[in-house]
Tab-separated table of C-alpha atoms in Angstrom:
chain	number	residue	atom	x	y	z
A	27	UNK	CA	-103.564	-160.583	21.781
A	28	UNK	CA	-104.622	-158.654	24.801
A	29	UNK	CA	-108.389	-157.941	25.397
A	30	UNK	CA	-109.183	-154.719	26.945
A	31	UNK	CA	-111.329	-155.016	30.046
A	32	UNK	CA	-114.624	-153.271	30.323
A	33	UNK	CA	-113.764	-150.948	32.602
A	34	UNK	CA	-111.179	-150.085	29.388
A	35	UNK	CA	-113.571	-150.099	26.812
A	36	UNK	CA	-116.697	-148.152	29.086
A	37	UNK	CA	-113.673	-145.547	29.214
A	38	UNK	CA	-112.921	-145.393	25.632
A	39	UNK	CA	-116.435	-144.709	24.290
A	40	UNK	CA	-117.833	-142.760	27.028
A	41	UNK	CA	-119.554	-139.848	25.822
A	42	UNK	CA	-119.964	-136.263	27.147
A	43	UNK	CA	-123.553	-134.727	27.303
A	44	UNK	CA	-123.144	-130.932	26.050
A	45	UNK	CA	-124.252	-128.437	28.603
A	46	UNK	CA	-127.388	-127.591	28.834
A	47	UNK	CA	-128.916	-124.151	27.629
A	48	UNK	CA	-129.207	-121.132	29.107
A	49	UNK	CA	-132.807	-120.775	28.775
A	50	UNK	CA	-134.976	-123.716	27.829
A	51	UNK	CA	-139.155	-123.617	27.744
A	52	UNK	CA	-139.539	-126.137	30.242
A	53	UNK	CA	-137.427	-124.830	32.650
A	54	UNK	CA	-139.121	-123.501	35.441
A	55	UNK	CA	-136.620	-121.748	37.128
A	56	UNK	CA	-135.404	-119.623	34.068
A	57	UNK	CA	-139.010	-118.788	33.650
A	58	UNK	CA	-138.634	-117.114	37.072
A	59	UNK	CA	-135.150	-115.558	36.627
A	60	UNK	CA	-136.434	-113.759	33.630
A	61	UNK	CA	-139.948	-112.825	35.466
A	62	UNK	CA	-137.328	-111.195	38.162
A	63	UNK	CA	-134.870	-109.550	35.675
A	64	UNK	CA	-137.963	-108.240	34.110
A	65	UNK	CA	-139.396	-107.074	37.356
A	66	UNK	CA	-136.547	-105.053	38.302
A	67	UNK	CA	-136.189	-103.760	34.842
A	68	UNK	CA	-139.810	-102.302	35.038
A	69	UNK	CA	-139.111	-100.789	38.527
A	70	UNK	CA	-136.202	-98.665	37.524
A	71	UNK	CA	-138.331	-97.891	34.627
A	72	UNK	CA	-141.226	-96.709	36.932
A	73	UNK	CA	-139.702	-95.033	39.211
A	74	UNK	CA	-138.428	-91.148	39.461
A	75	UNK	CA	-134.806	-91.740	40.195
A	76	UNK	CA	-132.869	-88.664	39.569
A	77	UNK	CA	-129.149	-89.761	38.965
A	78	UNK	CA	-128.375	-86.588	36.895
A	79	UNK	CA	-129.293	-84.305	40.037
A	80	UNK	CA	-127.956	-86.698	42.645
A	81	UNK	CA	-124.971	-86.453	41.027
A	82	UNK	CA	-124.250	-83.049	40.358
A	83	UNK	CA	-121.955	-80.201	41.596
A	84	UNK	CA	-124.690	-79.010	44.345
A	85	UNK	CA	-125.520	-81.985	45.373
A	86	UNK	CA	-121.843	-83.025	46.233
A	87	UNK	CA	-121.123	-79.597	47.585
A	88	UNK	CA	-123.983	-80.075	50.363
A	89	UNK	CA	-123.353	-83.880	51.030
A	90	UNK	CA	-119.551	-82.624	51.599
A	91	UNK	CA	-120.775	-79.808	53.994
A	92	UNK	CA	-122.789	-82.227	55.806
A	93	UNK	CA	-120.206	-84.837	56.212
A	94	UNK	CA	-117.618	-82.464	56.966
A	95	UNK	CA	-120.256	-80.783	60.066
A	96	UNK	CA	-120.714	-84.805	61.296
A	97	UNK	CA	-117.188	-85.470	61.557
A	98	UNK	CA	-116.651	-82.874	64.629
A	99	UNK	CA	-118.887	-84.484	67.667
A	100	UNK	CA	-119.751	-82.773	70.650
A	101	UNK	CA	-117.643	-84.123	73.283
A	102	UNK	CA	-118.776	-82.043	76.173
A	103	UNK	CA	-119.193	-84.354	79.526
A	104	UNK	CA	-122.539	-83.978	80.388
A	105	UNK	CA	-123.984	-84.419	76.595
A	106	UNK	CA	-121.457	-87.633	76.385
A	107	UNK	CA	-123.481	-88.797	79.474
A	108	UNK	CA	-126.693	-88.098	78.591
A	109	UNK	CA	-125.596	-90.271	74.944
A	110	UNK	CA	-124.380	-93.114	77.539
A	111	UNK	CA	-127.458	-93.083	79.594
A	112	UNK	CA	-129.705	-93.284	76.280
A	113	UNK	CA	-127.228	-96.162	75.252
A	114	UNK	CA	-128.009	-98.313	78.503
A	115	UNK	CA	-131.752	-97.543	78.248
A	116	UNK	CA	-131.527	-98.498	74.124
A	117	UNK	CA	-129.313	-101.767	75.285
A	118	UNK	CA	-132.164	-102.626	78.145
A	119	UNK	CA	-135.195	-102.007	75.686
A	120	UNK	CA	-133.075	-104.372	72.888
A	121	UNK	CA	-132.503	-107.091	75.965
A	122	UNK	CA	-135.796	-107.159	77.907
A	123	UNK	CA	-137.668	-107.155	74.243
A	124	UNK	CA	-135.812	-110.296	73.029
A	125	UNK	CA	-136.490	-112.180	76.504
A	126	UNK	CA	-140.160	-111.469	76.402
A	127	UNK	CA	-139.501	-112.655	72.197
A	128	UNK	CA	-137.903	-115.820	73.615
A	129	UNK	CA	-140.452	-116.690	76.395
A	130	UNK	CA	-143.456	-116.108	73.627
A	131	UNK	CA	-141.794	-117.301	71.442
A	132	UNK	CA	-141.262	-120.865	72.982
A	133	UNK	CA	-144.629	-120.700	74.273
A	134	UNK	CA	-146.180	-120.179	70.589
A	135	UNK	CA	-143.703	-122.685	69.089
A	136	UNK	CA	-144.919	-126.027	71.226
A	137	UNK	CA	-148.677	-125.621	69.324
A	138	UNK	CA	-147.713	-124.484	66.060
A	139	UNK	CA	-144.876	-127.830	65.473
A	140	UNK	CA	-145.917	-131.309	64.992
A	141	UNK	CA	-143.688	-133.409	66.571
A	142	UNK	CA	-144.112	-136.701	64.999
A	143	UNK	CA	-146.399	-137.916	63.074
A	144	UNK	CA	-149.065	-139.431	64.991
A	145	UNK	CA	-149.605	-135.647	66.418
A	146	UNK	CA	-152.922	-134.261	65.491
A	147	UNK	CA	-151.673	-130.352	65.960
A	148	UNK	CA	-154.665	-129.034	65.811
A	149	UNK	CA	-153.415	-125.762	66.858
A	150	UNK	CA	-150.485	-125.513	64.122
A	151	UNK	CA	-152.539	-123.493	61.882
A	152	UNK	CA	-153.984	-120.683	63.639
A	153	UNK	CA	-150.758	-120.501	66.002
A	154	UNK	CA	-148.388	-120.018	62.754
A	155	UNK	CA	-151.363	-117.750	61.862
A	156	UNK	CA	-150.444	-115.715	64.801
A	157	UNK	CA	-146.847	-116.020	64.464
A	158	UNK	CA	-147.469	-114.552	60.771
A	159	UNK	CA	-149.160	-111.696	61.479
A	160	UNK	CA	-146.788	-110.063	64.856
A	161	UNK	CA	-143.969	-110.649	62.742
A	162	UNK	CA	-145.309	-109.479	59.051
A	163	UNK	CA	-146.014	-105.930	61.456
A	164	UNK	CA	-142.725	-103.753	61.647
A	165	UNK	CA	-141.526	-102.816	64.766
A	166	UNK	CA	-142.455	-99.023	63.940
A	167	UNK	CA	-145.947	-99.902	63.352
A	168	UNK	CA	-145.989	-101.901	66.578
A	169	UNK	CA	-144.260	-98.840	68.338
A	170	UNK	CA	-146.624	-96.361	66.616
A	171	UNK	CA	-149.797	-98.421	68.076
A	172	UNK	CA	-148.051	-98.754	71.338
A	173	UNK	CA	-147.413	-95.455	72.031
A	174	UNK	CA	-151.375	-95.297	72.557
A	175	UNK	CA	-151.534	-97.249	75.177
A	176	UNK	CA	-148.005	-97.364	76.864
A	177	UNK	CA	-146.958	-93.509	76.225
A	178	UNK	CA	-143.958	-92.108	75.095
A	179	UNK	CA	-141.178	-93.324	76.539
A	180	UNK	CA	-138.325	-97.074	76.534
A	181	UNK	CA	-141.756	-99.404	77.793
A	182	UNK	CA	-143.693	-99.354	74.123
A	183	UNK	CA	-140.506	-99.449	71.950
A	184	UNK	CA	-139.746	-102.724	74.500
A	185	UNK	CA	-143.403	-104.102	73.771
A	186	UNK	CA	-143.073	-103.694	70.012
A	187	UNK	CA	-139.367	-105.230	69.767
A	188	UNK	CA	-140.861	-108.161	72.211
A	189	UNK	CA	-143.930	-108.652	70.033
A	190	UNK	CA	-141.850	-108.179	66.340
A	191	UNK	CA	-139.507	-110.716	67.871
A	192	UNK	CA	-141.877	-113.111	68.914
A	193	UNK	CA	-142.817	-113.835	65.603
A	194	UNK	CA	-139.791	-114.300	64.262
A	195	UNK	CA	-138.390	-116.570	66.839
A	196	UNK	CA	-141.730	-118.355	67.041
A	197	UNK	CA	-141.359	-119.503	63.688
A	198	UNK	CA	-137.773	-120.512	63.534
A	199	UNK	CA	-137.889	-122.624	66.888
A	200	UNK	CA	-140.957	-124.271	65.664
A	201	UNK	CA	-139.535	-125.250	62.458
A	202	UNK	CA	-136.576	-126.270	65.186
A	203	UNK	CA	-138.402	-128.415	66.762
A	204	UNK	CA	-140.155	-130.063	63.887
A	205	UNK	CA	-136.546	-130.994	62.348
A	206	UNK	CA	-135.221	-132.076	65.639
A	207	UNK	CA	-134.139	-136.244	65.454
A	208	UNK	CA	-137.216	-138.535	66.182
A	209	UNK	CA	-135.451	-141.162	67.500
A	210	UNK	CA	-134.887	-140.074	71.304
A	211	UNK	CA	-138.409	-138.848	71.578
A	212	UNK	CA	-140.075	-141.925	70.215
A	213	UNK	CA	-137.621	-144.472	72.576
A	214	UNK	CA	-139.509	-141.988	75.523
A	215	UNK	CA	-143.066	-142.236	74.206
A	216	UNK	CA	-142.992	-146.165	73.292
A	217	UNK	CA	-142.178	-146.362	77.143
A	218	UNK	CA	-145.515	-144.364	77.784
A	219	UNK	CA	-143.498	-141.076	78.708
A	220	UNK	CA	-145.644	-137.766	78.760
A	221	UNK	CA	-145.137	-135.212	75.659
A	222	UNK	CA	-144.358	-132.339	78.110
A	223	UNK	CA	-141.452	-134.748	79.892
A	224	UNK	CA	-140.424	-135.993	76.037
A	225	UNK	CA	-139.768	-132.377	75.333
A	226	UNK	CA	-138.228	-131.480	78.256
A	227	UNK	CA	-135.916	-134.335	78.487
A	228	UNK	CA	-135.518	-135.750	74.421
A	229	UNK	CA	-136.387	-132.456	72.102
A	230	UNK	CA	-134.434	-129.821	73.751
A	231	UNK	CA	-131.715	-130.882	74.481
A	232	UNK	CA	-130.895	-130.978	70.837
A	233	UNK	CA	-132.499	-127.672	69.610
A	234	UNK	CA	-131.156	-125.553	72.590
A	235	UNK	CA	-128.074	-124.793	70.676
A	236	UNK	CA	-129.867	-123.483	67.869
A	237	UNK	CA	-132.657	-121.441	70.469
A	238	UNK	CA	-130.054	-120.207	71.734
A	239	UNK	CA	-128.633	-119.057	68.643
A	240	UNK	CA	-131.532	-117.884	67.318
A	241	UNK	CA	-131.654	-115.790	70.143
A	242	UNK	CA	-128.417	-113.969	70.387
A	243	UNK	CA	-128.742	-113.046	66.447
A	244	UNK	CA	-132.377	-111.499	66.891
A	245	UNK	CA	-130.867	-109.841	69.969
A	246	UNK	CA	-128.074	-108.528	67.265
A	247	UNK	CA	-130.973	-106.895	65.275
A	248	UNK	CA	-133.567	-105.445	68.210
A	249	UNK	CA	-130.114	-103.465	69.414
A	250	UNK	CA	-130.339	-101.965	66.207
A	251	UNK	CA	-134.121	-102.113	66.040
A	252	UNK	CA	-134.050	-100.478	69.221
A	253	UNK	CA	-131.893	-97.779	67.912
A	254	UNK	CA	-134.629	-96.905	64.979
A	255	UNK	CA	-137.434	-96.929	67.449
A	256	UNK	CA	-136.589	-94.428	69.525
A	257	UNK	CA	-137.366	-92.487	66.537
A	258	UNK	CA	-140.891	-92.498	67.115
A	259	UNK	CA	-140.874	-91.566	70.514
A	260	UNK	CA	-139.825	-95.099	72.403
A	261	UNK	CA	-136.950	-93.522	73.721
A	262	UNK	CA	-132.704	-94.733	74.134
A	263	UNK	CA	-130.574	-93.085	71.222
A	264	UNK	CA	-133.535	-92.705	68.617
A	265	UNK	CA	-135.134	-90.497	70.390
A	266	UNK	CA	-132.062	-88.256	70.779
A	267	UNK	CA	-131.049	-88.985	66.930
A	268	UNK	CA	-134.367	-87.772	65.890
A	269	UNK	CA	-134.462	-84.433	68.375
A	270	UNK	CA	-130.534	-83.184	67.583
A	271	UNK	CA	-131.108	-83.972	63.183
A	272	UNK	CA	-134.323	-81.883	63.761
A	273	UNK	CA	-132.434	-78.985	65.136
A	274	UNK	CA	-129.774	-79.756	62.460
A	275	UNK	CA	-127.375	-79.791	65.593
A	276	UNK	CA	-124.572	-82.068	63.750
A	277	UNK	CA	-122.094	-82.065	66.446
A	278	UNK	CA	-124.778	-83.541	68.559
A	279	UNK	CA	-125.762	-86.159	65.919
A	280	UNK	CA	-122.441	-87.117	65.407
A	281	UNK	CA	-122.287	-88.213	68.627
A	282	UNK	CA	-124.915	-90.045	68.691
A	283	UNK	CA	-124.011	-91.810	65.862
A	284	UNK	CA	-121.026	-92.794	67.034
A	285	UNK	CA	-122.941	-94.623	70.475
A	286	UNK	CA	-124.792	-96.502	68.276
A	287	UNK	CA	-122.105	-97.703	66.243
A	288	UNK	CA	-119.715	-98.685	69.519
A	289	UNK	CA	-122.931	-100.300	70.897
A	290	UNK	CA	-124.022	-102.606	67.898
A	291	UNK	CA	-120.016	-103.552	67.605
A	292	UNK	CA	-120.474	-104.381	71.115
A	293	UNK	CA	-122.829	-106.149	70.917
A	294	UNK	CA	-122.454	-107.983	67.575
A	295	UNK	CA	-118.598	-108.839	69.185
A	296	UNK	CA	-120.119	-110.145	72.316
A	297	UNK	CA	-122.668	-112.026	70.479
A	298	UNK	CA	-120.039	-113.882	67.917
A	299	UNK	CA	-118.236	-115.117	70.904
A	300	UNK	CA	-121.266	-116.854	73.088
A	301	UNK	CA	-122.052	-117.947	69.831
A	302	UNK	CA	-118.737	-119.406	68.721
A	303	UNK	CA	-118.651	-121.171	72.102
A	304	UNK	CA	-122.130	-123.011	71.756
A	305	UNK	CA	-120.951	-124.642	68.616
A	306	UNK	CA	-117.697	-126.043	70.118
C-alpha cells in the first residue's frame, strides 16, 4: 500500500482563504478611500459648474470660431523673430533659474539630511523648514513679489523659478542623500576621514545620477514655468502670450503658441536623452 508523502497530503487539504471584503471597519485605508470619494462628491456638489451652458449651441459656435482664428499664425519674418528672440530669453530664464535651484539647492540639502546615525543635524529642522516654505510659494507669487524689487522684465521671473526650484530640489537631494548606501561613508569615517571629504569622495558619487536627474526633469518644468511667468510681466513668450490674447490678435497668439510647444518638445526630447544616457 503506498503512503502519500506530506508534501501529498499538505496538497490535498490545503485550504483557500476567501477574499477579503471590499470595505471592512478596521480597515484604515477604505476609511480613507470613502473620506476621498466623499470629498469629491461634495465638491461637484458645491461648486457652480455649468455643463448645460458649456455645452450648448453658442458655446460650441464661439469655441469653433476661436479655434478656427488660432489655426492661421502670423508668419511674417520680423514677428517670427521677435517669437524666437522671446523663446531664447524664456529658454535662458528656465536654464539660469534651475542652476541657481541646483547650487541652493545642494547647499540647503547638506544641513537638512542626516547622514548616519551618529549625526546630531541640528539644522535638519529649520533647513527643511526653509525648503517648505520657497517651494509651498508658486512661482507666480514669487514673480509677483519680485517684480518689486527686480522690475519688469526676464531677471525676477529667473529669481522666482531659481527660488520655486530650490525647494523642490532641496528636498529631493536631501532625501537623496539620506537613502544613499552607508557602507562607503562609514569605511571613510572609521579611518578618521572628514564629513566634507566623506561626501565628496563616498556620498556623491552614488547620488549624482539621481541630482542629476532631478535636475534635468525640474529643468523640464521651469521651461514651462518660464513660459507662464512671463505672464506677469517676467518677460520670454508669456509676456508676448499675455499682450497679443489681450488684443485678441489670434494670428499672433497662435504663433506663440506654437514656440512654446516646439520649445518644451525640445527640450523635454533633449532632456530624455541625457537622461537615458546617465542610467546606462
Amino acid at each position: 500500500m503506498h503512503t502519500p508523502t506530506p508534501t501529498a497530503v499538505q496538497a490535498a487539504n490545503e485550504t483557500y482563504k476567501l477574499p477579503p471584503k471590499l470595505f471592512d471597519a478596521r480597515c484604515w485605508a477604505c476609511w480613507l478611500v470613502l473620506c476621498v470619494v466623499v470629498l469629491v462628491v461634495a465638491s461637484f456638489a458645491t461648486l457652480n459648474l455649468q455643463w448645460a451652458q458649456f455645452a450648448s449651441w453658442d458655446a460650441l459656435l464661439r469655441m469653433g470660431r476661436f479655434i478656427g482664428e488660432l489655426l492661421h499664425p502670423a508668419t511674417s519674418l520680423v514677428f517670427v523673430a521677435k517669437v524666437a528672440m522671446a523663446a531664447l530669453e524664456t529658454l535662458a530664464m528656465s536654464a539660469v533659474g534651475t542652476l541657481l535651484a541646483v547650487v541652493l539647492g545642494l547647499a540647503l540639502a547638506l544641513p537638512a539630511a542626516r547622514t548616519h546615525v551618529q549625526d546630531p543635524a541640528r539644522l535638519r529642522g529649520p533647513t527643511r523648514l526653509l525648503l517648505n516654505a520657497l517651494r509651498s510659494t508658486p512661482e507666480l507669487v514669487w514673480a509677483a513679489l519680485l517684480l518689486i524689487a527686480a522690475g519688469l522684465g526676464p531677471f525676477a521671473g529667473t529669481l522666482a523659478l531659481g527660488l520655486h526650484t530650490t525647494g523642490v530640489l532641496g528636498r529631493l537631494f536631501a532625501e537623496s542623500i539620506e537613502n544613499a548606501a552607508p557602507g562607503p561613508a562609514f569605511a571613510l569615517r572609521t579611518r578618521g576621514v572628514g564629513e566634507w571629504r566623506v561626501f565628496l569622495y563616498a556620498t556623491l558619487p552614488q547620488v549624482l545620477p539621481q541630482l542629476l536627474s532631478y535636475s534635468l526633469y525640474r529643468w523640464e518644468n521651469n521651461i514651462r514655468a518660464a513660459a507662464v511667468l512671463g505672464v506677469v510681466g517676467a518677460g520670454g513668450l508669456g509676456q508676448m502670450l499675455a499682450f497679443h490674447m489681450g488684443l485678441f490678435q489670434m494670428a499672433e497668439t497662435s504663433t506663440v503658441l506654437l514656440a512654446m510647444l516646439v520649445l518644451v518638445a525640445l527640450v523635454d526630447a533633449l532632456s530624455y536623452a541625457v537622461r537615458k544616457a546617465l542610467s546606462r
